[in-house]
Coordinates of C-alpha atoms in Angstrom, one line a residue:
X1 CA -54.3 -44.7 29.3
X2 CA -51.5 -47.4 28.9
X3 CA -49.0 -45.9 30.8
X4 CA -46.6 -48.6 32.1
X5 CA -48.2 -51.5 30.2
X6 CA -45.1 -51.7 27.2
X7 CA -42.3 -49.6 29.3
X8 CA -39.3 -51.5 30.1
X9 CA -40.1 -54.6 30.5
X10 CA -38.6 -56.4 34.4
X11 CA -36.4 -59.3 33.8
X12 CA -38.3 -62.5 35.7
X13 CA -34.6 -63.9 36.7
X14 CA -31.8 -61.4 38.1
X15 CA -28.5 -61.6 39.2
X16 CA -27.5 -59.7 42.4
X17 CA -24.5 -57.6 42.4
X18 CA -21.5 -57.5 44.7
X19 CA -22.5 -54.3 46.3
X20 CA -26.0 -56.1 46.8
X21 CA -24.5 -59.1 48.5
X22 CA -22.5 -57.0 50.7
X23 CA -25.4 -55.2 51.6
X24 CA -27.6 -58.7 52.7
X25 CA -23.9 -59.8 54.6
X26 CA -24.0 -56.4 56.7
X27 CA -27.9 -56.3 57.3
X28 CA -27.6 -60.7 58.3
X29 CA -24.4 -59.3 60.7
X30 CA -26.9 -57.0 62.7
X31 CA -28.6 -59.9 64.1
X32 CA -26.5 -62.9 64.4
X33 CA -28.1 -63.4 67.5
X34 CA -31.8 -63.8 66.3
X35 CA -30.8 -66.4 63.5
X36 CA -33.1 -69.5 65.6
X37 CA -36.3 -66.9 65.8
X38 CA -36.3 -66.1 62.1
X39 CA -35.8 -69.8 61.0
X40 CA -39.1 -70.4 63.1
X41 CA -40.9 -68.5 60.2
X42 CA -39.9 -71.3 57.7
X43 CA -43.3 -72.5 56.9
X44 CA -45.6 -69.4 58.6
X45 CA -47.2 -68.7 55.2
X46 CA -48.6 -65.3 56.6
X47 CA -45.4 -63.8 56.4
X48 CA -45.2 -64.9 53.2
X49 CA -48.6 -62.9 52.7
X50 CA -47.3 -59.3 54.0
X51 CA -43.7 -60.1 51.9
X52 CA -45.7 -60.8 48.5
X53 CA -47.7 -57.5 49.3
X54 CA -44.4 -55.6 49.5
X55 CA -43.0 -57.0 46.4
X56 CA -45.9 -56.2 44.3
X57 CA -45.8 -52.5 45.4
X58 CA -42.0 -52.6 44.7
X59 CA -43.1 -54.1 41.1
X60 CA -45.8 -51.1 40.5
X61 CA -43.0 -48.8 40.9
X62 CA -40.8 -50.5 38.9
X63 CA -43.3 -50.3 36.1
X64 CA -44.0 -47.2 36.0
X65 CA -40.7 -45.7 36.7
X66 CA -38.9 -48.2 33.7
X67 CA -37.2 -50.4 36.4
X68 CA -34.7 -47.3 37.5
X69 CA -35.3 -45.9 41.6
X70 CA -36.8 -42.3 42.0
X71 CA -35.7 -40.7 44.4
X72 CA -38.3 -38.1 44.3
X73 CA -41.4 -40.3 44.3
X74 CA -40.6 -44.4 44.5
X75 CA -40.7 -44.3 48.1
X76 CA -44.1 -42.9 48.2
X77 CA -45.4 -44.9 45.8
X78 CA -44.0 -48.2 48.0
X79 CA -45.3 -46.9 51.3
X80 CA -48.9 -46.4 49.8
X81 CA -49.7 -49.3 47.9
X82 CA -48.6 -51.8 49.9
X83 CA -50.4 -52.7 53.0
X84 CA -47.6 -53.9 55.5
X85 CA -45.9 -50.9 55.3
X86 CA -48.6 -48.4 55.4
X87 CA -50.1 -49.4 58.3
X88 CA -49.1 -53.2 59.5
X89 CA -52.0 -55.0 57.9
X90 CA -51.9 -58.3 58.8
X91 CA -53.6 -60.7 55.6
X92 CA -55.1 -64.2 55.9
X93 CA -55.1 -65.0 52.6
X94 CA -53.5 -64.2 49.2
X95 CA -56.7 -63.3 47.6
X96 CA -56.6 -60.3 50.6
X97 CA -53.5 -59.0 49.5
X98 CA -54.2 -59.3 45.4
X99 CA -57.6 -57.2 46.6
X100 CA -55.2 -54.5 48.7
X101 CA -53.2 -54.4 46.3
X102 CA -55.7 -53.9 43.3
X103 CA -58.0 -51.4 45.8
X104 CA -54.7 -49.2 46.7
X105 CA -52.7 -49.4 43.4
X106 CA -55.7 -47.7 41.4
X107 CA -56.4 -44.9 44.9
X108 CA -53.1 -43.5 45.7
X109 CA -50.6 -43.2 43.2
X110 CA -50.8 -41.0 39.8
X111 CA -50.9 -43.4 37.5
X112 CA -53.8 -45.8 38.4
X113 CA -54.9 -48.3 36.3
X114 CA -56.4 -52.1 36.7
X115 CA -54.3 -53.6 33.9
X116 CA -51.3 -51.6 35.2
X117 CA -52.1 -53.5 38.4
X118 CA -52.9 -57.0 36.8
X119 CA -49.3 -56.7 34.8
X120 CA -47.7 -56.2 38.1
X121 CA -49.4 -59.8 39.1
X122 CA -48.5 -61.6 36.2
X123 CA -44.7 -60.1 36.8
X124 CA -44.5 -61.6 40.3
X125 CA -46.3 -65.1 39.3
X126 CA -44.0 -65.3 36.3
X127 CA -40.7 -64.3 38.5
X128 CA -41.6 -67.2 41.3
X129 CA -42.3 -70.1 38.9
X130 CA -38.4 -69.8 38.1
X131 CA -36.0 -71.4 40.0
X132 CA -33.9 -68.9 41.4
X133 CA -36.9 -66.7 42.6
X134 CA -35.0 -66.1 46.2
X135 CA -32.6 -64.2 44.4
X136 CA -35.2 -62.1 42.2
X137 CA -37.1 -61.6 45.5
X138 CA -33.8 -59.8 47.3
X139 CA -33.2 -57.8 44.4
X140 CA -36.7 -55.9 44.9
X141 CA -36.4 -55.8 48.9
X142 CA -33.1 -53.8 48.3
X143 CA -34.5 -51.7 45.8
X144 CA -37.2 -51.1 48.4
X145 CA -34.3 -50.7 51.1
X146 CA -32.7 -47.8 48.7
X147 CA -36.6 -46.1 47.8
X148 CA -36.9 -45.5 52.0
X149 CA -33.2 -45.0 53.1
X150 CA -32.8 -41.2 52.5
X151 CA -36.6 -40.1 53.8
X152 CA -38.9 -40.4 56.1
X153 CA -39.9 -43.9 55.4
X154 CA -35.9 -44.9 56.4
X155 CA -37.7 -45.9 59.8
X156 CA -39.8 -49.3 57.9
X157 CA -36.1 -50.0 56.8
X158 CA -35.8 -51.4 60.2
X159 CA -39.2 -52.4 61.2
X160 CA -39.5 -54.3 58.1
X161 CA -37.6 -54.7 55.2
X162 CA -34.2 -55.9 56.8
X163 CA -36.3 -58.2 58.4
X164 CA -37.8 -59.3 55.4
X165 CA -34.2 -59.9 53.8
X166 CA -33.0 -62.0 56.9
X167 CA -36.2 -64.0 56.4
X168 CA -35.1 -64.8 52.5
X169 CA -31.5 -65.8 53.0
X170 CA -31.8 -67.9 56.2
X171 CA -35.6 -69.8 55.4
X172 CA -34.6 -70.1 51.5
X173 CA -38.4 -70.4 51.2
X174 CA -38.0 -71.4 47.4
X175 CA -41.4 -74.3 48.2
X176 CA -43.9 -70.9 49.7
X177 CA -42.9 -68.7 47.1
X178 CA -43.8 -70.7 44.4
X179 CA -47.0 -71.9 46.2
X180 CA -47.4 -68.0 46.5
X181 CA -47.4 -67.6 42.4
X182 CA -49.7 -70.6 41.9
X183 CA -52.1 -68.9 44.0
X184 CA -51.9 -65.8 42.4
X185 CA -52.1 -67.1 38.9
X186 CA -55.6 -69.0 39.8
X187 CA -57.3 -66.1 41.3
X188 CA -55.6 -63.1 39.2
X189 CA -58.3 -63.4 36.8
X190 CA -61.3 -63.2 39.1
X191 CA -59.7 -60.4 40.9
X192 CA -59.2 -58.5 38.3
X193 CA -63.2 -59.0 36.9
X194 CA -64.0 -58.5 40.5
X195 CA -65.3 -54.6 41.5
X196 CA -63.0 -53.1 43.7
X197 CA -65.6 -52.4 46.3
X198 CA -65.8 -48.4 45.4
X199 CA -69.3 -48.0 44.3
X200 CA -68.1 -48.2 40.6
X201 CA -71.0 -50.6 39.7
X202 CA -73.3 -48.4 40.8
X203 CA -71.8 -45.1 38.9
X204 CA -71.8 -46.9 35.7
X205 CA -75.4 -48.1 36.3
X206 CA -76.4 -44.3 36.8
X207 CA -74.2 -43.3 34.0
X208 CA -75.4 -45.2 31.3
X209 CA -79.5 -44.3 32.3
X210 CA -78.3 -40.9 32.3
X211 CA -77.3 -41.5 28.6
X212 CA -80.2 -43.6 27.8
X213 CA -82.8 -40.8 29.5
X214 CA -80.4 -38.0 27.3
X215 CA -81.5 -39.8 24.2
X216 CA -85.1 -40.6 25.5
X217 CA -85.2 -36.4 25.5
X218 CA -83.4 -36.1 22.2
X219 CA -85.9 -38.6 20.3
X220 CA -89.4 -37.2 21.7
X221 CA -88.0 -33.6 20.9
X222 CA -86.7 -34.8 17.2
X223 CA -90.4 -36.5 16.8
X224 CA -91.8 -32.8 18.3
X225 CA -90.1 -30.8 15.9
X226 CA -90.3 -33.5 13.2
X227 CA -94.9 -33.3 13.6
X228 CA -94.4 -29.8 14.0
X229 CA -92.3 -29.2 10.6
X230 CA -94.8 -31.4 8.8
X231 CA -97.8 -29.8 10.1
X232 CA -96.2 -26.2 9.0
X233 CA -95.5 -28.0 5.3
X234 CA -98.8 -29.2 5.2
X235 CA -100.6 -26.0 6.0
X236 CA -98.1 -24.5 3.7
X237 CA -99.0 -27.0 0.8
X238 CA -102.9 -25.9 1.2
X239 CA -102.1 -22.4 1.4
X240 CA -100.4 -23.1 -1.9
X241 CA -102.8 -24.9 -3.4
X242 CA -105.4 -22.8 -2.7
X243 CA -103.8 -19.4 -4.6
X244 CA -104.4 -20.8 -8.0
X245 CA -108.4 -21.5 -7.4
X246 CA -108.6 -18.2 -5.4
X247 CA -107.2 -16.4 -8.8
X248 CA -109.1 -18.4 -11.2
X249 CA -112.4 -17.7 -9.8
X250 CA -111.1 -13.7 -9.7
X251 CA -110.5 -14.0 -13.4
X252 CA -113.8 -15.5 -14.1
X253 CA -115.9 -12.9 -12.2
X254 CA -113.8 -10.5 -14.0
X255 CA -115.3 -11.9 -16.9
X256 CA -118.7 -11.9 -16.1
X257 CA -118.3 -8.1 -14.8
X258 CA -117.1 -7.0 -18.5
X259 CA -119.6 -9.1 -20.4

């Protein structure tokens, strides 16, 4: 169904509240000391690759939940679309991650859709080509950072999104991220077209002779039925035909008999 595709729609520009920014100041405090090691990541596109993969599941949840955290199921639906955080993939391209994405955003959660999945895209590509993307970016790692902080998933908090925040504000990777959207936006469309890699191809194949063997049957048993009803007319017909003779020739021997 359409589920998601005309909900609230996510704003591609966002301004980060005060409770936000105090949130980044205490999580950039825990590791003052690490500041030279995460500045090192600057231009190392693949964590670029793992941080996109994260945003887009953020973005699916978003979607469907009309851009409000819940509590009861966003954290799930984060953990098990997006790669990283599932189970530490590491991606070599962006084309990988679209195809993750696409693969795990129509498996695991309830609502599973590909154009549910392609809006999610076009949300991220049209959110980077602004120019204060680092800011819309930060926005969805919190979110993420409030979706895991009160379950079980509270432990990726530290393997992984506060280090994805720290890697935001100090790299300011404004130049990667946009690269990121342009890349997406030229490979969106043949990713979408493209089979997930399920055996769909071959279902629909079998499907559709399945019909086309159904109406093979249907047509030889309505041209059966059809010889058969116009044989039993056409023996009728003679039978017919053959009563008025049968009583004319009666009538004339009945004749002949009286004279």
């Amino acid at each position: 169904d359409g589920f998601g595709l005309h909900s609230v729609e996510i704003p591609f520009e966002v301004c980060l509240s005060k409770d936000q920014q105090i949130r980044i100041r205490m999580i950039m405090d825990e590791k003052k000391r690490e500041v030279d090691k995460f500045q090192t990541l600057s231009k190392n596109v693949t964590v670029c690759f793992n941080l996109i993969d994260i945003i887009l599941a953020v973005l699916y949840d978003k979607v469907v939940n009309s851009n409000e955290l819940n509590e009861a199921i966003s954290h799930v639906n984060i953990h098990r679309i997006s790669c990283s955080l599932s189970y530490f993939e590491q991606f070599s391209s962006y084309e990988d991650v679209l195809v993750a994405f696409y693969r795990r955003s129509c498996m695991y959660p309830y609502y599973r859709s590909k154009d549910l999945s392609r809006k999610c895209v076009e949300l991220l590509v049209g959110a980077l080509s602004k120019a204060n993307s680092i800011d819309w970016v930060l926005e969805k790692l919190l979110y993420c950072y409030d979706a895991f902080k009160s379950n079980d998933c509270v432990v990726l908090n530290h393997y992984y999104i506060k280090d994805c925040i720290r890697f935001i504000q100090l790299c300011k990777p404004d130049e990667m991220l946009q690269d990121a959207g342009c890349c997406c936006s030229k490979i969106l469309p043949t990713i979408h077209n493209k089979p997930l890699g399920f055996g769909e191809e071959a279902m629909v194949r079998k499907l559709v002779k399945d019909i086309i063997g159904a109406d093979e049957d249907s047509t030889d048993s309505d041209d059966t039925s059809g010889s058969s009803d116009d044989e039993t007319s056409e023996s009728e017909s003679i039978s017919s035909d053959s009563l008025p003779e049968e009583n004319v020739l009666e009538k004339l021997m009945n004749l002949n008999i009286q004279a």
